Amino acid sequence: MGVLYDYFRAPDDEAVAKLMAATDGGPVVREGDSPVGDAVDGKGIDPPVVLGKVVSFALDVPWTADLIGERLVWPDGAGEDPEYEGPWVVVLGERARDALAKIPDDRLPGLADRWSHIEELSLYSDTQPEVMLSHLQEFVGLARRARTSGESIYCWICL
């Protein structure tokens, strides 16, 4: 099994720490029929590269490793411990959130088609344009809700 990525929205880093203390398995963990938070199962979509590529397409700028602008927020001290193997949470920069939130619906199919052909997704069997469109719609919806609420997008990462 590969690395797991769950994307979710939260008002601040303190709320994230409380959510992580209350869950065992990330924000997509379900209590009954409901997810613990407003979250998207990111499958193998890592923040800096795979998500970064579609953000670069949306912004019409070259991709760079720091385009998403993620920063480690949980747990405290994980960044200094080379032996720590997760899980951890990063927050995405506002530029990435806003770029996703601002993608017009009529651009989504073309962006998803382009995204489905990036090299980093070539190892996955389920990256047809229609599958990536569904993922992109989820990310855009999450970003729109986060922006409207004045919240940030976070990514829970687990090896």
Coordinates of N, CA and C in Angstrom, one line a residue:
M1 N 0.8 -1.2 0.0 CA 0.0 0.0 0.0 C 0.9 1.2 0.0
G2 N 0.5 2.2 -0.7 CA 1.3 3.5 -0.9 C 1.0 4.5 0.2
V3 N 1.4 5.7 0.0 CA 1.2 6.8 0.9 C -0.3 7.2 0.8
L4 N -0.9 7.5 1.9 CA -2.3 8.0 2.0 C -2.3 9.5 2.1
Y5 N -3.2 10.1 1.4 CA -3.4 11.6 1.5 C -4.8 11.9 1.6
D6 N -5.2 12.5 2.7 CA -6.6 13.0 2.9 C -6.5 14.5 3.0
Y7 N -7.3 15.2 2.2 CA -7.4 16.6 2.2 C -8.7 17.1 2.9
F8 N -8.6 18.1 3.7 CA -9.7 18.6 4.5 C -9.6 20.0 4.8
R9 N -10.7 20.6 5.2 CA -10.6 22.1 5.5 C -10.8 22.2 7.0
A10 N -10.2 23.3 7.5 CA -10.3 23.6 9.0 C -10.0 25.1 9.1
P11 N -10.5 25.6 10.2 CA -10.3 27.1 10.4 C -8.8 27.5 10.8
D12 N -8.1 26.6 11.5 CA -6.7 26.9 11.9 C -6.0 25.7 12.3
D13 N -4.7 25.9 12.6 CA -3.8 24.8 13.0 C -4.3 24.2 14.3
E14 N -4.8 25.0 15.2 CA -5.3 24.5 16.5 C -6.5 23.5 16.3
A15 N -7.4 23.9 15.4 CA -8.5 23.0 15.1 C -8.0 21.7 14.6
V16 N -6.9 21.7 13.8 CA -6.4 20.5 13.2 C -5.8 19.6 14.3
A17 N -5.1 20.2 15.2 CA -4.5 19.4 16.3 C -5.6 18.7 17.1
K18 N -6.7 19.4 17.4 CA -7.9 18.8 18.1 C -8.5 17.7 17.3
L19 N -8.6 17.9 16.0 CA -9.2 16.8 15.1 C -8.3 15.6 15.1
M20 N -7.0 15.8 15.0 CA -6.0 14.7 15.0 C -6.1 14.0 16.4
A21 N -6.3 14.7 17.5 CA -6.3 14.0 18.8 C -7.6 13.2 18.9
A22 N -8.7 13.6 18.2 CA -10.0 13.0 18.3 C -10.2 11.8 17.3
T23 N -9.3 11.7 16.3 CA -9.5 10.6 15.3 C -8.3 9.7 15.3
D24 N -8.6 8.5 14.8 CA -7.5 7.5 14.7 C -7.6 7.0 13.2
G25 N -6.8 7.6 12.3 CA -6.9 7.2 10.9 C -7.1 8.4 10.0
G26 N -7.1 9.6 10.4 CA -7.2 10.7 9.6 C -8.6 11.3 9.4
P27 N -8.8 12.4 8.8 CA -10.0 13.1 8.7 C -11.1 12.4 7.8
V28 N -10.7 11.4 7.0 CA -11.8 10.8 6.2 C -12.4 9.6 7.0
V29 N -11.8 9.3 8.2 CA -12.4 8.2 9.0 C -13.9 8.6 9.3
R30 N -14.7 7.6 9.3 CA -16.1 7.8 9.4 C -16.6 7.4 10.8
E31 N -17.5 8.2 11.3 CA -18.3 7.9 12.5 C -19.7 7.7 12.0
G32 N -20.1 6.4 12.0 CA -21.4 6.1 11.4 C -21.4 6.3 9.9
D33 N -22.3 7.1 9.4 CA -22.3 7.4 8.0 C -21.7 8.7 7.6
S34 N -21.1 9.4 8.5 CA -20.6 10.8 8.2 C -19.1 10.8 8.4
P35 N -18.4 11.5 7.5 CA -16.9 11.7 7.8 C -16.7 12.7 9.0
V36 N -15.6 12.5 9.6 CA -15.3 13.4 10.8 C -15.3 14.8 10.4
G37 N -14.8 15.1 9.2 CA -14.7 16.5 8.7 C -15.0 16.6 7.3
D38 N -15.0 17.8 6.7 CA -15.2 18.0 5.3 C -13.9 17.6 4.6
A39 N -13.9 16.4 4.1 CA -12.6 15.9 3.6 C -12.8 15.2 2.2
V40 N -11.7 15.1 1.5 CA -11.6 14.4 0.2 C -10.5 13.3 0.4
D41 N -10.8 12.1 0.0 CA -9.8 11.0 -0.1 C -8.9 11.3 -1.3
G42 N -7.7 11.7 -1.0 CA -6.7 12.1 -2.0 C -6.1 11.0 -2.8
K43 N -6.4 9.8 -2.5 CA -5.7 8.6 -3.1 C -4.2 8.8 -3.1
G44 N -3.6 8.8 -4.3 CA -2.1 9.0 -4.4 C -1.7 10.4 -4.8
I45 N -2.6 11.3 -4.5 CA -2.4 12.7 -5.0 C -1.6 13.5 -3.9
D46 N -0.3 13.6 -4.0 CA 0.5 14.3 -3.1 C 0.4 15.8 -3.3
P47 N 0.5 16.6 -2.2 CA 0.4 18.1 -2.4 C 1.4 18.7 -3.4
P48 N 2.7 18.6 -3.1 CA 3.6 19.4 -3.9 C 3.7 19.0 -5.4
V49 N 3.6 17.7 -5.8 CA 3.8 17.4 -7.1 C 2.5 17.1 -7.9
V50 N 1.7 16.1 -7.5 CA 0.6 15.8 -8.3 C -0.5 16.9 -8.2
L51 N -0.8 17.3 -7.0 CA -1.8 18.4 -6.9 C -1.2 19.7 -7.4
G52 N 0.1 19.9 -7.2 CA 0.8 21.1 -7.7 C 0.8 21.2 -9.2
K53 N 0.8 20.1 -9.9 CA 0.7 20.1 -11.4 C -0.6 20.7 -11.9
V54 N -1.7 20.2 -11.3 CA -3.0 20.8 -11.7 C -3.2 22.2 -11.3
V55 N -2.6 22.6 -10.2 CA -2.7 24.0 -9.8 C -1.9 24.9 -10.8
S56 N -0.7 24.3 -11.2 CA 0.1 25.1 -12.2 C -0.7 25.2 -13.5
F57 N -1.4 24.2 -13.9 CA -2.2 24.2 -15.1 C -3.3 25.3 -15.0
A58 N -3.9 25.3 -13.8 CA -5.0 26.3 -13.6 C -4.5 27.7 -13.6
L59 N -3.3 27.9 -13.0 CA -2.8 29.3 -13.0 C -2.0 29.6 -14.2
D60 N -1.8 28.6 -15.1 CA -1.0 28.8 -16.3 C 0.4 29.3 -16.0
V61 N 1.0 28.7 -15.1 CA 2.4 29.0 -14.7 C 3.2 27.7 -14.7
P62 N 4.5 27.8 -14.8 CA 5.3 26.5 -14.8 C 5.2 25.9 -13.4
W63 N 5.2 24.6 -13.3 CA 5.2 23.9 -12.0 C 6.6 24.1 -11.3
T64 N 6.5 24.4 -10.0 CA 7.7 24.4 -9.2 C 7.4 23.6 -7.9
A65 N 8.4 23.1 -7.3 CA 8.2 22.2 -6.1 C 7.5 23.0 -4.9
D66 N 7.6 24.3 -4.9 CA 7.1 25.1 -3.8 C 5.8 25.8 -4.2
L67 N 5.2 25.5 -5.3 CA 4.0 26.1 -5.8 C 2.8 26.0 -4.8
I68 N 2.6 24.9 -4.2 CA 1.5 24.6 -3.2 C 1.8 25.4 -1.9
G69 N 3.0 25.6 -1.6 CA 3.4 26.3 -0.4 C 3.0 25.6 0.9
E70 N 3.1 24.3 0.9 CA 2.7 23.6 2.1 C 3.7 23.8 3.3
R71 N 3.1 23.7 4.5 CA 3.9 23.9 5.7 C 3.4 22.9 6.7
L72 N 4.3 22.2 7.4 CA 4.0 21.2 8.4 C 3.3 21.9 9.6
V73 N 2.2 21.3 10.0 CA 1.5 21.9 11.2 C 1.2 20.9 12.3
W74 N 1.3 19.6 12.0 CA 1.1 18.6 13.1 C 1.8 17.3 12.7
P75 N 2.3 16.6 13.7 CA 2.5 17.0 15.1 C 3.7 17.9 15.3
D76 N 3.7 18.5 16.5 CA 4.8 19.4 16.8 C 6.1 18.6 16.9
G77 N 7.1 19.1 16.3 CA 8.4 18.5 16.3 C 8.7 17.4 15.3
A78 N 7.7 17.0 14.5 CA 7.8 15.9 13.5 C 8.9 16.3 12.4
G79 N 9.0 17.6 12.1 CA 9.9 18.0 11.1 C 11.4 17.9 11.5
E80 N 11.6 17.9 12.8 CA 13.0 17.7 13.3 C 13.5 16.3 13.5
D81 N 12.5 15.4 13.5 CA 12.9 14.0 13.8 C 13.0 13.2 12.6
P82 N 14.2 12.8 12.1 CA 14.4 12.1 10.9 C 13.8 10.7 10.9
E83 N 13.6 10.1 12.1 CA 13.0 8.8 12.3 C 11.5 8.8 12.3
Y84 N 10.8 9.9 12.4 CA 9.4 10.0 12.4 C 8.8 9.6 11.1
E85 N 7.9 8.6 11.1 CA 7.3 8.1 9.9 C 5.8 8.4 9.7
G86 N 5.3 9.4 10.5 CA 3.9 9.8 10.3 C 3.0 9.2 11.3
P87 N 1.7 9.6 11.2 CA 1.2 10.5 10.2 C 1.5 11.9 10.5
W88 N 1.3 12.8 9.6 CA 1.5 14.3 9.8 C 0.5 15.0 8.9
V89 N 0.4 16.3 9.2 CA -0.5 17.2 8.5 C 0.2 18.4 8.0
V90 N 0.0 18.8 6.8 CA 0.5 20.0 6.2 C -0.6 20.9 5.8
V91 N -0.4 22.2 5.9 CA -1.4 23.2 5.4 C -1.0 23.7 4.0
L92 N -1.9 23.8 3.1 CA -1.6 24.3 1.7 C -1.7 25.8 1.8
G93 N -0.9 26.5 1.0 CA -0.9 27.9 0.9 C -2.2 28.4 0.3
E94 N -2.5 29.7 0.7 CA -3.8 30.3 0.2 C -3.8 30.4 -1.3
R95 N -2.6 30.6 -1.9 CA -2.6 30.7 -3.4 C -3.1 29.4 -4.0
A96 N -2.7 28.2 -3.5 CA -3.2 27.0 -4.0 C -4.7 26.8 -3.8
R97 N -5.1 27.1 -2.6 CA -6.6 27.0 -2.3 C -7.4 27.9 -3.2
D98 N -6.9 29.1 -3.4 CA -7.7 30.1 -4.2 C -7.6 29.7 -5.7
A99 N -6.5 29.2 -6.2 CA -6.4 28.7 -7.6 C -7.4 27.6 -7.9
L100 N -7.5 26.7 -6.9 CA -8.5 25.6 -7.1 C -9.9 26.1 -7.1
A101 N -10.2 27.0 -6.1 CA -11.5 27.5 -5.9 C -12.0 28.3 -7.1
K102 N -11.1 29.0 -7.8 CA -11.4 29.9 -8.9 C -11.6 29.2 -10.2
I103 N -11.3 27.9 -10.3 CA -11.4 27.2 -11.6 C -12.8 27.2 -12.1
P104 N -13.1 27.8 -13.2 CA -14.5 27.8 -13.7 C -14.9 26.3 -14.1
D105 N -16.1 26.0 -13.8 CA -16.6 24.6 -14.1 C -16.3 24.2 -15.5
D106 N -16.4 25.1 -16.5 CA -16.2 24.8 -17.9 C -14.8 24.4 -18.2
R107 N -13.8 24.8 -17.3 CA -12.4 24.5 -17.6 C -12.1 23.1 -17.0
L108 N -12.9 22.6 -16.1 CA -12.5 21.4 -15.4 C -12.3 20.2 -16.3
P109 N -13.1 19.9 -17.3 CA -12.8 18.7 -18.2 C -11.4 18.8 -18.9
G110 N -11.1 20.0 -19.4 CA -9.8 20.1 -20.1 C -8.6 20.0 -19.1
L111 N -8.7 20.6 -17.9 CA -7.7 20.5 -16.9 C -7.5 19.0 -16.5
A112 N -8.6 18.4 -16.3 CA -8.6 17.0 -15.8 C -7.9 16.1 -16.9
D113 N -8.2 16.3 -18.1 CA -7.6 15.6 -19.2 C -6.1 15.8 -19.2
R114 N -5.7 17.0 -19.1 CA -4.2 17.3 -19.1 C -3.6 16.7 -17.9
W115 N -4.2 16.8 -16.7 CA -3.7 16.3 -15.5 C -3.6 14.8 -15.5
S116 N -4.5 14.1 -16.2 CA -4.5 12.6 -16.3 C -3.3 12.1 -17.0
H117 N -2.6 13.0 -17.8 CA -1.4 12.5 -18.6 C -0.1 12.9 -18.0
I118 N -0.1 13.4 -16.7 CA 1.2 13.8 -16.1 C 2.0 12.5 -15.8
E119 N 3.3 12.6 -15.9 CA 4.2 11.4 -15.7 C 4.0 10.8 -14.3
E120 N 3.8 11.6 -13.3 CA 3.6 11.0 -11.9 C 2.4 10.1 -11.8
L121 N 1.4 10.2 -12.6 CA 0.3 9.4 -12.6 C 0.4 8.2 -13.5
S122 N 1.5 8.0 -14.2 CA 1.6 6.9 -15.2 C 1.6 5.6 -14.6
L123 N 2.0 5.5 -13.3 CA 2.1 4.2 -12.6 C 0.7 3.7 -12.1
Y124 N -0.3 4.6 -12.1 CA -1.6 4.3 -11.6 C -2.5 3.8 -12.7
S125 N -3.3 2.8 -12.5 CA -4.2 2.3 -13.5 C -5.5 3.1 -13.7
D126 N -5.8 3.8 -12.7 CA -7.1 4.5 -12.7 C -7.0 6.0 -12.8
T127 N -6.4 6.5 -13.9 CA -6.2 7.9 -14.1 C -6.8 8.4 -15.4
Q128 N -7.8 7.7 -15.9 CA -8.5 8.2 -17.1 C -9.0 9.6 -16.8
P129 N -9.2 10.4 -17.9 CA -9.6 11.8 -17.7 C -10.9 11.9 -16.9
E130 N -11.9 11.0 -17.1 CA -13.1 11.1 -16.4 C -12.9 10.8 -14.9
V131 N -12.0 9.9 -14.5 CA -11.7 9.7 -13.1 C -11.0 10.9 -12.5
M132 N -10.1 11.5 -13.2 CA -9.4 12.6 -12.7 C -10.3 13.8 -12.7
L133 N -11.3 13.9 -13.6 CA -12.3 15.0 -13.5 C -13.1 14.9 -12.2
S134 N -13.4 13.7 -11.8 CA -14.1 13.5 -10.5 C -13.3 13.9 -9.4
H135 N -12.0 13.6 -9.4 CA -11.1 14.0 -8.3 C -11.0 15.5 -8.3
L136 N -10.8 16.1 -9.5 CA -10.6 17.6 -9.6 C -11.9 18.3 -9.1
Q137 N -13.1 17.8 -9.4 CA -14.3 18.4 -8.9 C -14.4 18.3 -7.4
E138 N -13.9 17.2 -6.8 CA -13.9 17.1 -5.3 C -12.9 18.2 -4.7
F139 N -11.7 18.3 -5.3 CA -10.8 19.3 -4.8 C -11.3 20.7 -5.0
V140 N -11.9 21.0 -6.1 CA -12.4 22.3 -6.4 C -13.5 22.6 -5.4
G141 N -14.4 21.7 -5.2 CA -15.5 21.9 -4.2 C -15.0 22.1 -2.8
L142 N -14.0 21.4 -2.4 CA -13.4 21.6 -1.1 C -12.8 22.9 -1.0
A143 N -12.0 23.3 -2.0 CA -11.4 24.6 -2.0 C -12.4 25.8 -2.0
R144 N -13.5 25.6 -2.7 CA -14.5 26.7 -2.7 C -15.1 26.8 -1.3
R145 N -15.4 25.7 -0.7 CA -16.0 25.7 0.6 C -15.1 26.3 1.6
A146 N -13.8 25.9 1.5 CA -12.8 26.5 2.4 C -12.6 28.0 2.3
R147 N -12.6 28.4 1.0 CA -12.4 29.9 0.8 C -13.6 30.6 1.3
T148 N -14.8 30.1 1.0 CA -16.0 30.8 1.4 C -16.1 30.9 3.0
S149 N -15.6 29.9 3.6 CA -15.6 29.8 5.1 C -14.4 30.5 5.8
G150 N -13.5 31.0 4.9 CA -12.3 31.6 5.5 C -11.3 30.6 6.1
E151 N -11.4 29.3 5.6 CA -10.6 28.3 6.1 C -9.4 27.9 5.2
S152 N -8.6 27.1 5.7 CA -7.4 26.6 4.9 C -7.7 25.1 4.5
I153 N -6.9 24.7 3.5 CA -6.9 23.3 3.1 C -5.7 22.6 3.8
Y154 N -6.0 21.5 4.4 CA -4.9 20.7 5.1 C -4.8 19.4 4.4
C155 N -3.7 18.7 4.5 CA -3.5 17.4 4.0 C -2.9 16.5 5.1
W156 N -3.6 15.5 5.4 CA -3.1 14.4 6.3 C -2.4 13.4 5.5
I157 N -1.2 13.1 5.9 CA -0.3 12.2 5.1 C 0.1 11.0 6.0
C158 N 0.0 9.8 5.5 CA 0.4 8.6 6.3 C 1.1 7.6 5.4
L159 N 2.2 7.1 5.9 CA 2.9 6.1 5.1 C 2.3 4.8 5.3

